[in-house]
C-alpha cells in the first residue's frame, strides 16, 4: 500500500480577482504564503519526495515544505493547471470579467476545442491526468504533489471511472468539480494498493 498527498496551492493573485496574468507567472498572495505555512504546521506527515506543477503559485506553496524538510521539489508538467482561456482572450480583465468568459467556455466546450495555440484543449488536460495515473506506481510512498483544484477534481473523476467525450460530459464534470471541497491548500490523500485499487480521501488538518 502506498499513500500520496495532493495539495492545492495557497491563495493566488488570480483567486482574489486581480487583473489577468500569464498562468505560469501568477504568484501567491501574502495570505497564500501564510496558508502554506499553516498547513506545514498542521500536516503531520513527512514527505519522501515533493513534486509540483510548473506554475509559480504551486512552486511557492511547495517551497514552504522544501525549506522545512530539505527535500528538493521536482516540477512535473503533467500536474499543470488546465489552461483553457488564452491570455489574449482575458488580457486586462479582472476576476469578474474572466468569470463571464469562463462560463461561456463551460457551456460550449468540446473535447478538442482550443481557445488559442498557447493553451489546452480538454483532451490535452485529460491526457495529463491519465498520464499521471499510468505512472502512479513509480512514485515513492508519502510523495507530496502540489498543484491545482481542477486537476485534483479530474483525478477524482477518472478514479470513479467516468469518461469525458462530449460537451455534456464536460458539463457534468464541471458540476462535479465545483461541488468538491477545493479551498486553497485543501489536501487529499490517495491510497493505492499493490493490486491497483485506489481510494481518494479529503483529509482534515487540525
Coordinates of N, CA and C in Angstrom, one line a residue:
X1 N 0.8 -1.2 0.0 CA 0.0 0.0 0.0 C 0.9 1.2 0.0
X2 N 0.5 2.2 -0.9 CA 1.2 3.5 -0.9 C 0.2 4.6 -0.7
X3 N 0.7 5.7 -0.1 CA -0.2 6.8 0.2 C 0.5 8.1 -0.4
X4 N -0.3 8.8 -1.2 CA 0.1 10.0 -1.9 C -0.7 11.2 -1.4
X5 N -0.1 12.3 -1.3 CA -0.8 13.5 -0.9 C -0.9 14.6 -2.0
X6 N -2.1 15.1 -2.2 CA -2.3 16.1 -3.3 C -2.7 17.4 -2.6
X7 N -2.0 18.5 -2.8 CA -2.3 19.8 -2.1 C -2.5 20.9 -3.1
X8 N -3.6 21.5 -3.0 CA -3.9 22.7 -3.8 C -3.0 23.9 -3.3
X9 N -2.5 24.7 -4.3 CA -1.7 25.8 -3.9 C -2.5 26.8 -3.0
X10 N -1.7 27.6 -2.3 CA -2.3 28.7 -1.5 C -3.0 29.7 -2.3
X11 N -3.6 30.7 -1.6 CA -4.3 31.8 -2.3 C -3.4 32.5 -3.3
X12 N -3.9 32.6 -4.5 CA -3.1 33.3 -5.6 C -3.7 34.6 -5.9
X13 N -2.9 35.4 -6.6 CA -3.4 36.7 -7.0 C -4.7 36.6 -7.9
X14 N -4.8 35.5 -8.7 CA -6.0 35.3 -9.5 C -7.2 35.0 -8.6
X15 N -7.0 34.3 -7.5 CA -8.1 33.9 -6.6 C -8.7 35.1 -6.0
X16 N -8.0 36.2 -5.9 CA -8.5 37.5 -5.3 C -9.2 38.4 -6.4
X17 N -9.2 37.9 -7.7 CA -9.8 38.7 -8.7 C -8.9 39.7 -9.4
X18 N -7.6 39.5 -9.2 CA -6.7 40.5 -9.7 C -6.7 40.5 -11.3
X19 N -6.1 41.5 -11.9 CA -6.0 41.5 -13.3 C -5.3 40.3 -13.9
X20 N -5.7 39.9 -15.1 CA -5.1 38.7 -15.7 C -3.6 38.8 -15.8
X21 N -3.0 37.6 -15.6 CA -1.5 37.4 -15.7 C -1.3 36.1 -16.5
X22 N -0.1 36.0 -17.0 CA 0.2 34.7 -17.7 C 0.1 33.6 -16.6
X23 N -0.5 32.5 -16.9 CA -0.9 31.5 -15.9 C 0.3 31.0 -15.1
X24 N 1.4 30.7 -15.8 CA 2.6 30.2 -15.1 C 3.2 31.2 -14.1
X25 N 2.9 32.5 -14.3 CA 3.5 33.5 -13.5 C 2.7 34.1 -12.4
X26 N 1.5 33.5 -12.2 CA 0.6 34.0 -11.1 C 1.2 33.6 -9.8
X27 N 1.5 34.6 -8.9 CA 2.1 34.3 -7.6 C 1.1 34.1 -6.5
X28 N 1.6 33.6 -5.4 CA 0.8 33.6 -4.2 C 0.6 35.0 -3.6
X29 N -0.4 35.2 -2.9 CA -0.6 36.4 -2.1 C 0.1 36.2 -0.8
X30 N 0.2 37.2 0.1 CA 0.8 37.0 1.4 C -0.1 36.0 2.2
X31 N -1.4 36.1 2.0 CA -2.3 35.2 2.6 C -2.0 33.7 2.2
X32 N -1.7 33.6 0.9 CA -1.4 32.3 0.3 C -0.1 31.7 0.9
X33 N 0.9 32.5 1.1 CA 2.1 32.0 1.8 C 1.8 31.6 3.2
X34 N 1.0 32.4 3.9 CA 0.6 32.0 5.3 C -0.2 30.8 5.3
X35 N -1.0 30.5 4.4 CA -1.8 29.3 4.3 C -0.9 28.1 4.2
X36 N 0.1 28.2 3.3 CA 1.1 27.1 3.1 C 1.8 26.9 4.4
X37 N 2.2 27.9 5.1 CA 3.0 27.8 6.4 C 2.1 27.1 7.5
X38 N 0.8 27.5 7.5 CA -0.1 26.9 8.4 C -0.3 25.4 8.2
X39 N -0.4 25.1 6.9 CA -0.6 23.7 6.5 C 0.6 22.9 7.0
X40 N 1.8 23.4 6.8 CA 3.0 22.7 7.2 C 3.0 22.4 8.6
X41 N 2.5 23.3 9.5 CA 2.4 23.1 10.9 C 1.4 22.0 11.3
X42 N 0.3 21.9 10.5 CA -0.8 21.1 10.8 C -0.7 19.7 10.2
X43 N 0.0 19.5 9.1 CA 0.0 18.3 8.4 C 1.1 17.4 9.0
X44 N 0.8 16.4 9.7 CA 1.7 15.6 10.5 C 2.2 14.4 9.6
X45 N 2.7 14.7 8.4 CA 3.3 13.7 7.5 C 4.5 14.3 6.9
X46 N 5.6 13.5 6.9 CA 6.8 13.9 6.3 C 6.9 13.4 4.9
X47 N 7.1 14.3 3.9 CA 7.2 13.8 2.5 C 8.4 13.1 2.2
X48 N 8.3 12.0 1.4 CA 9.5 11.3 0.9 C 10.1 12.1 -0.3
X49 N 9.2 12.6 -1.1 CA 9.6 13.5 -2.2 C 8.5 14.5 -2.4
X50 N 8.9 15.6 -3.0 CA 7.9 16.7 -3.3 C 7.9 17.0 -4.8
X51 N 6.7 17.0 -5.3 CA 6.5 17.4 -6.7 C 5.6 18.6 -6.8
X52 N 5.7 19.3 -7.9 CA 4.8 20.4 -8.1 C 4.6 20.7 -9.6
X53 N 3.5 21.4 -9.9 CA 3.3 21.8 -11.3 C 4.3 22.9 -11.6
X54 N 4.3 23.3 -12.9 CA 5.2 24.3 -13.3 C 4.8 25.8 -13.0
X55 N 3.6 25.9 -12.4 CA 3.1 27.2 -12.0 C 3.8 27.8 -10.8
X56 N 4.0 29.1 -10.8 CA 4.7 29.8 -9.7 C 4.0 29.6 -8.4
X57 N 2.6 29.7 -8.5 CA 1.9 29.5 -7.2 C 2.0 28.2 -6.6
X58 N 2.1 27.1 -7.4 CA 2.3 25.8 -6.9 C 3.8 25.7 -6.3
X59 N 4.7 26.2 -7.1 CA 6.1 26.2 -6.6 C 6.3 26.9 -5.3
X60 N 5.7 28.0 -5.2 CA 5.8 28.8 -3.9 C 5.2 28.1 -2.7
X61 N 4.1 27.4 -3.0 CA 3.5 26.6 -1.9 C 4.4 25.4 -1.5
X62 N 4.9 24.7 -2.5 CA 5.8 23.6 -2.3 C 7.1 24.1 -1.6
X63 N 7.6 25.3 -1.9 CA 8.8 25.8 -1.3 C 8.8 25.9 0.2
X64 N 7.6 26.2 0.7 CA 7.5 26.2 2.2 C 7.8 24.8 2.8
X65 N 7.4 23.8 2.1 CA 7.7 22.4 2.6 C 9.1 22.0 2.3
X66 N 9.6 22.4 1.2 CA 11.0 22.2 0.9 C 12.0 22.8 1.9
X67 N 11.7 24.1 2.2 CA 12.6 24.8 3.2 C 12.6 24.1 4.5
X68 N 11.5 23.5 4.9 CA 11.5 22.8 6.2 C 12.1 21.4 6.1
X69 N 11.7 20.6 5.1 CA 12.1 19.2 5.0 C 13.4 19.0 4.2
X70 N 13.9 20.1 3.5 CA 15.1 20.0 2.7 C 15.0 18.9 1.7
X71 N 13.8 18.7 1.1 CA 13.6 17.8 0.0 C 13.4 18.6 -1.2
X72 N 14.2 18.4 -2.2 CA 14.2 19.3 -3.4 C 13.0 19.0 -4.2
X73 N 12.1 20.0 -4.5 CA 10.9 19.7 -5.3 C 11.3 19.5 -6.8
X74 N 10.5 18.7 -7.4 CA 10.6 18.4 -8.8 C 9.4 18.9 -9.6
X75 N 9.6 19.6 -10.6 CA 8.4 20.1 -11.4 C 8.0 18.9 -12.4
X76 N 6.6 18.7 -12.4 CA 6.0 17.8 -13.3 C 5.0 18.5 -14.2
X77 N 5.3 18.4 -15.5 CA 4.4 19.0 -16.4 C 3.0 18.4 -16.4
X78 N 2.9 17.2 -16.0 CA 1.6 16.5 -16.0 C 0.7 17.0 -14.9
X79 N 1.2 17.8 -13.9 CA 0.5 18.3 -12.8 C -0.1 19.7 -13.2
X80 N 0.2 20.2 -14.4 CA -0.1 21.6 -14.7 C -1.6 21.9 -14.7
X81 N -1.9 23.1 -14.4 CA -3.3 23.6 -14.4 C -3.9 23.4 -15.8
X82 N -5.3 23.4 -15.8 CA -6.0 23.4 -17.1 C -6.1 24.8 -17.5
X83 N -5.3 25.1 -18.6 CA -5.3 26.5 -19.1 C -6.2 26.5 -20.4
X84 N -7.4 26.9 -20.2 CA -8.4 26.9 -21.3 C -8.7 28.2 -21.9
X85 N -8.3 29.3 -21.4 CA -8.5 30.6 -22.0 C -7.2 31.3 -22.3
X86 N -7.0 31.7 -23.5 CA -5.7 32.3 -23.9 C -5.5 33.6 -23.2
X87 N -4.3 34.0 -23.0 CA -4.0 35.3 -22.4 C -4.6 36.5 -23.2
X88 N -4.5 36.3 -24.5 CA -5.1 37.4 -25.3 C -6.6 37.5 -25.2
X89 N -7.2 36.5 -24.8 CA -8.7 36.5 -24.6 C -9.1 37.2 -23.3
X90 N -8.2 37.1 -22.3 CA -8.6 37.6 -20.9 C -7.7 38.8 -20.5
X91 N -6.8 39.2 -21.4 CA -5.8 40.3 -21.0 C -6.6 41.6 -20.6
X92 N -6.2 42.1 -19.4 CA -6.8 43.3 -18.9 C -8.0 43.1 -18.1
X93 N -8.5 41.9 -18.0 CA -9.7 41.6 -17.3 C -9.5 41.3 -15.8
X94 N -10.5 41.6 -15.0 CA -10.4 41.2 -13.6 C -11.2 39.9 -13.4
X95 N -11.2 39.4 -12.2 CA -11.8 38.1 -11.9 C -13.3 38.0 -12.4
X96 N -14.1 39.0 -12.2 CA -15.5 39.0 -12.5 C -15.6 38.9 -14.1
X97 N -14.8 39.7 -14.8 CA -14.9 39.6 -16.2 C -14.4 38.3 -16.8
X98 N -13.4 37.7 -16.2 CA -12.9 36.4 -16.6 C -14.0 35.3 -16.3
X99 N -14.7 35.5 -15.2 CA -15.7 34.6 -14.9 C -16.8 34.4 -16.0
X100 N -17.1 35.5 -16.6 CA -18.2 35.5 -17.6 C -17.6 34.8 -18.9
X101 N -16.4 35.0 -19.2 CA -15.8 34.3 -20.3 C -15.7 32.8 -20.0
X102 N -15.3 32.5 -18.8 CA -15.2 31.1 -18.4 C -16.5 30.4 -18.4
X103 N -17.6 31.0 -18.0 CA -18.9 30.4 -18.1 C -19.3 30.0 -19.5
X104 N -19.0 30.9 -20.4 CA -19.2 30.6 -21.9 C -18.5 29.4 -22.3
X105 N -17.2 29.3 -21.9 CA -16.4 28.1 -22.2 C -17.1 26.8 -21.8
X106 N -17.5 26.8 -20.5 CA -18.0 25.6 -19.9 C -19.4 25.2 -20.5
X107 N -20.1 26.2 -21.0 CA -21.4 25.9 -21.7 C -21.2 25.3 -23.1
X108 N -20.1 25.6 -23.7 CA -20.0 25.2 -25.1 C -18.8 24.3 -25.5
X109 N -17.9 24.1 -24.6 CA -16.6 23.4 -24.9 C -16.8 22.0 -25.5
X110 N -16.0 21.7 -26.5 CA -15.9 20.4 -27.0 C -14.5 19.8 -26.6
X111 N -14.4 18.5 -26.7 CA -13.2 17.9 -26.2 C -11.9 18.4 -26.9
X112 N -12.0 18.8 -28.1 CA -10.8 19.2 -28.9 C -10.7 20.8 -29.0
X113 N -11.7 21.5 -28.5 CA -11.7 23.0 -28.7 C -10.4 23.6 -27.9
X114 N -9.8 24.5 -28.6 CA -8.6 25.2 -28.0 C -8.8 26.7 -28.3
X115 N -8.8 27.5 -27.3 CA -9.0 28.9 -27.4 C -7.9 29.6 -28.2
X116 N -6.7 29.1 -28.0 CA -5.5 29.6 -28.8 C -4.5 28.5 -28.8
X117 N -3.4 28.7 -29.6 CA -2.4 27.7 -29.7 C -1.6 27.6 -28.5
X118 N -1.7 28.5 -27.6 CA -0.8 28.5 -26.4 C -1.5 27.8 -25.2
X119 N -2.8 27.4 -25.3 CA -3.5 26.8 -24.2 C -4.0 25.4 -24.5
X120 N -4.7 24.8 -23.6 CA -5.1 23.4 -23.7 C -6.4 23.3 -24.3
X121 N -6.6 22.1 -25.0 CA -7.9 21.6 -25.2 C -8.3 20.7 -24.0
X122 N -9.5 20.4 -23.8 CA -9.8 19.5 -22.7 C -9.1 18.1 -22.9
X123 N -9.0 17.7 -24.1 CA -8.3 16.5 -24.4 C -6.8 16.5 -23.9
X124 N -6.2 17.7 -24.0 CA -4.8 17.8 -23.5 C -4.8 17.7 -22.0
X125 N -5.7 18.3 -21.3 CA -5.8 18.3 -19.9 C -6.1 16.8 -19.4
X126 N -7.0 16.2 -20.1 CA -7.3 14.8 -19.7 C -6.1 13.9 -19.9
X127 N -5.4 14.1 -21.0 CA -4.2 13.3 -21.2 C -3.1 13.5 -20.1
X128 N -3.0 14.7 -19.6 CA -2.0 14.8 -18.5 C -2.4 14.0 -17.2
X129 N -3.7 14.1 -16.9 CA -4.1 13.4 -15.7 C -4.0 11.9 -15.9
X130 N -4.4 11.4 -17.1 CA -4.3 10.0 -17.4 C -2.9 9.5 -17.4
X131 N -2.0 10.3 -17.9 CA -0.6 10.0 -18.0 C -0.1 9.8 -16.5
X132 N -0.4 10.8 -15.6 CA 0.0 10.7 -14.2 C -0.5 9.3 -13.6
X133 N -1.8 9.0 -13.9 CA -2.3 7.8 -13.3 C -1.6 6.5 -13.9
X134 N -1.1 6.6 -15.1 CA -0.4 5.5 -15.7 C 1.0 5.3 -15.0
X135 N 1.5 6.3 -14.4 CA 2.8 6.3 -13.8 C 2.8 6.2 -12.2
X136 N 1.6 6.1 -11.7 CA 1.4 6.3 -10.2 C 2.2 5.3 -9.4
X137 N 2.4 4.1 -9.9 CA 3.2 3.1 -9.1 C 4.7 3.4 -9.1
X138 N 5.1 4.4 -9.9 CA 6.6 4.7 -10.0 C 7.0 5.7 -8.9
X139 N 6.0 6.3 -8.2 CA 6.3 7.3 -7.2 C 6.4 6.6 -5.8
X140 N 7.3 7.3 -5.0 CA 7.5 6.7 -3.6 C 6.3 7.0 -2.7
X141 N 6.2 6.1 -1.8 CA 5.2 6.2 -0.7 C 5.4 7.6 0.0
X142 N 4.3 8.2 0.3 CA 4.3 9.5 1.0 C 4.9 10.7 0.1
X143 N 4.8 10.5 -1.2 CA 5.1 11.6 -2.0 C 4.0 12.7 -1.9
X144 N 4.5 14.0 -2.0 CA 3.6 15.1 -2.0 C 3.5 15.7 -3.4
X145 N 2.3 16.1 -3.9 CA 2.1 16.7 -5.2 C 1.3 18.0 -5.0
X146 N 2.0 19.1 -5.3 CA 1.4 20.4 -5.2 C 0.9 20.9 -6.5
X147 N -0.4 21.3 -6.6 CA -1.0 21.6 -7.9 C -2.2 22.4 -7.7
X148 N -3.3 22.0 -8.4 CA -4.4 22.8 -8.7 C -5.7 22.0 -8.5
X149 N -6.8 22.8 -8.0 CA -8.0 22.2 -7.7 C -8.7 21.4 -8.8
X150 N -8.7 22.0 -10.0 CA -9.4 21.4 -11.1 C -8.7 20.1 -11.5
X151 N -7.4 20.1 -11.4 CA -6.6 18.9 -11.7 C -7.0 17.8 -10.7
X152 N -7.1 18.1 -9.4 CA -7.4 17.1 -8.4 C -8.8 16.6 -8.7
X153 N -9.7 17.5 -9.1 CA -11.1 17.1 -9.4 C -11.1 16.1 -10.6
X154 N -10.3 16.4 -11.6 CA -10.3 15.4 -12.7 C -9.7 14.1 -12.3
X155 N -8.7 14.1 -11.4 CA -8.2 12.9 -10.9 C -9.3 12.1 -10.2
X156 N -10.1 12.7 -9.4 CA -11.2 12.0 -8.7 C -12.2 11.5 -9.7
X157 N -12.5 12.3 -10.8 CA -13.4 11.9 -11.8 C -13.0 10.6 -12.5
X158 N -11.7 10.6 -12.8 CA -11.1 9.4 -13.6 C -11.1 8.2 -12.6
X159 N -10.8 8.4 -11.4 CA -10.8 7.3 -10.4 C -12.1 6.7 -10.3
X160 N -13.2 7.5 -10.5 CA -14.6 6.9 -10.5 C -14.9 6.2 -11.7
X161 N -14.0 6.2 -12.7 CA -14.3 5.5 -14.0 C -15.1 6.3 -15.0
X162 N -15.2 7.6 -14.8 CA -16.1 8.5 -15.6 C -15.3 8.9 -16.9
X163 N -16.0 8.9 -18.0 CA -15.4 9.3 -19.3 C -15.8 10.7 -19.6
X164 N -15.0 11.3 -20.5 CA -15.3 12.6 -21.0 C -15.0 12.6 -22.5
X165 N -16.1 12.7 -23.3 CA -16.0 12.7 -24.7 C -16.8 13.8 -25.4
X166 N -17.9 14.2 -24.7 CA -18.8 15.1 -25.4 C -18.9 16.4 -24.5
X167 N -19.6 17.4 -25.1 CA -19.8 18.6 -24.3 C -20.7 18.3 -23.1
X168 N -21.6 17.4 -23.2 CA -22.4 17.1 -22.0 C -21.5 16.5 -20.9
X169 N -20.5 15.6 -21.3 CA -19.6 15.0 -20.3 C -18.8 16.1 -19.7
X170 N -18.3 17.1 -20.4 CA -17.5 18.2 -19.9 C -18.4 19.0 -18.9
X171 N -19.6 19.2 -19.2 CA -20.5 20.0 -18.3 C -20.8 19.2 -17.0
X172 N -20.9 17.9 -17.2 CA -21.1 17.0 -16.0 C -19.9 17.0 -15.1
X173 N -18.7 17.0 -15.7 CA -17.5 17.1 -14.9 C -17.5 18.5 -14.2
X174 N -17.8 19.5 -14.9 CA -17.8 20.9 -14.3 C -18.7 20.9 -13.0
X175 N -19.9 20.3 -13.1 CA -20.8 20.3 -12.0 C -20.1 19.5 -10.8
X176 N -19.5 18.4 -11.1 CA -18.8 17.6 -10.1 C -17.7 18.4 -9.5
X177 N -16.9 19.0 -10.3 CA -15.7 19.8 -9.8 C -16.1 20.9 -8.9
X178 N -17.1 21.7 -9.3 CA -17.5 22.8 -8.5 C -18.2 22.4 -7.2
X179 N -18.6 21.2 -7.1 CA -19.2 20.7 -5.8 C -18.2 20.1 -4.8
X180 N -17.0 19.9 -5.3 CA -16.0 19.3 -4.4 C -15.4 20.4 -3.5
X181 N -15.0 20.0 -2.3 CA -14.3 21.0 -1.4 C -12.9 21.3 -2.0
X182 N -12.6 22.5 -2.5 CA -11.4 22.8 -3.1 C -10.8 24.2 -2.7
X183 N -10.9 24.4 -1.4 CA -10.3 25.7 -0.9 C -8.8 25.7 -1.0
X184 N -8.2 26.8 -0.9 CA -6.7 26.9 -1.0 C -6.1 26.0 0.0
X185 N -5.1 25.3 -0.4 CA -4.3 24.3 0.4 C -5.1 23.1 0.9
X186 N -6.3 22.9 0.3 CA -7.1 21.6 0.6 C -6.1 20.5 0.3
X187 N -6.2 19.4 1.1 CA -5.3 18.3 0.9 C -6.2 17.0 0.8
X188 N -5.8 16.2 -0.2 CA -6.4 14.9 -0.4 C -5.3 13.8 -0.4
X189 N -5.7 12.7 0.1 CA -4.7 11.6 0.0 C -5.3 10.5 -0.8
X190 N -4.4 9.8 -1.6 CA -4.7 8.7 -2.5 C -4.0 7.5 -2.0
X191 N -4.8 6.5 -1.6 CA -4.3 5.2 -1.2 C -4.3 4.3 -2.4
X192 N -3.2 3.6 -2.7 CA -3.0 2.7 -3.8 C -2.5 1.4 -3.3
X193 N -3.3 0.4 -3.5 CA -2.9 -1.0 -3.0 C -2.0 -1.6 -4.0
X194 N -1.4 -2.7 -3.6 CA -0.5 -3.4 -4.5 C -1.2 -4.0 -5.7
X195 N -2.5 -4.3 -5.6 CA -3.2 -4.8 -6.8 C -4.0 -3.7 -7.5
X196 N -3.6 -2.4 -7.2 CA -4.1 -1.3 -8.1 C -5.4 -0.7 -7.6
X197 N -5.9 -1.1 -6.5 CA -7.2 -0.5 -6.0 C -6.8 0.9 -5.5
X198 N -7.6 1.9 -5.9 CA -7.3 3.3 -5.5 C -8.4 3.9 -4.7
X199 N -8.1 4.7 -3.7 CA -9.1 5.3 -2.9 C -8.6 6.8 -2.6
X200 N -9.4 7.8 -3.0 CA -9.1 9.2 -2.8 C -9.9 9.7 -1.6
X201 N -9.3 10.4 -0.7 CA -10.0 10.9 0.5 C -9.5 12.3 0.8
X202 N -10.5 13.2 1.1 CA -10.1 14.5 1.6 C -9.7 14.3 3.1
X203 N -8.6 14.9 3.5 CA -8.2 14.8 4.9 C -8.4 16.1 5.6
X204 N -8.7 16.0 6.8 CA -8.9 17.2 7.7 C -7.7 17.5 8.5
X205 N -7.1 18.7 8.3 CA -6.0 19.0 9.1 C -6.4 20.0 10.2
X206 N -6.1 19.7 11.4 CA -6.5 20.5 12.6 C -5.4 21.5 13.0

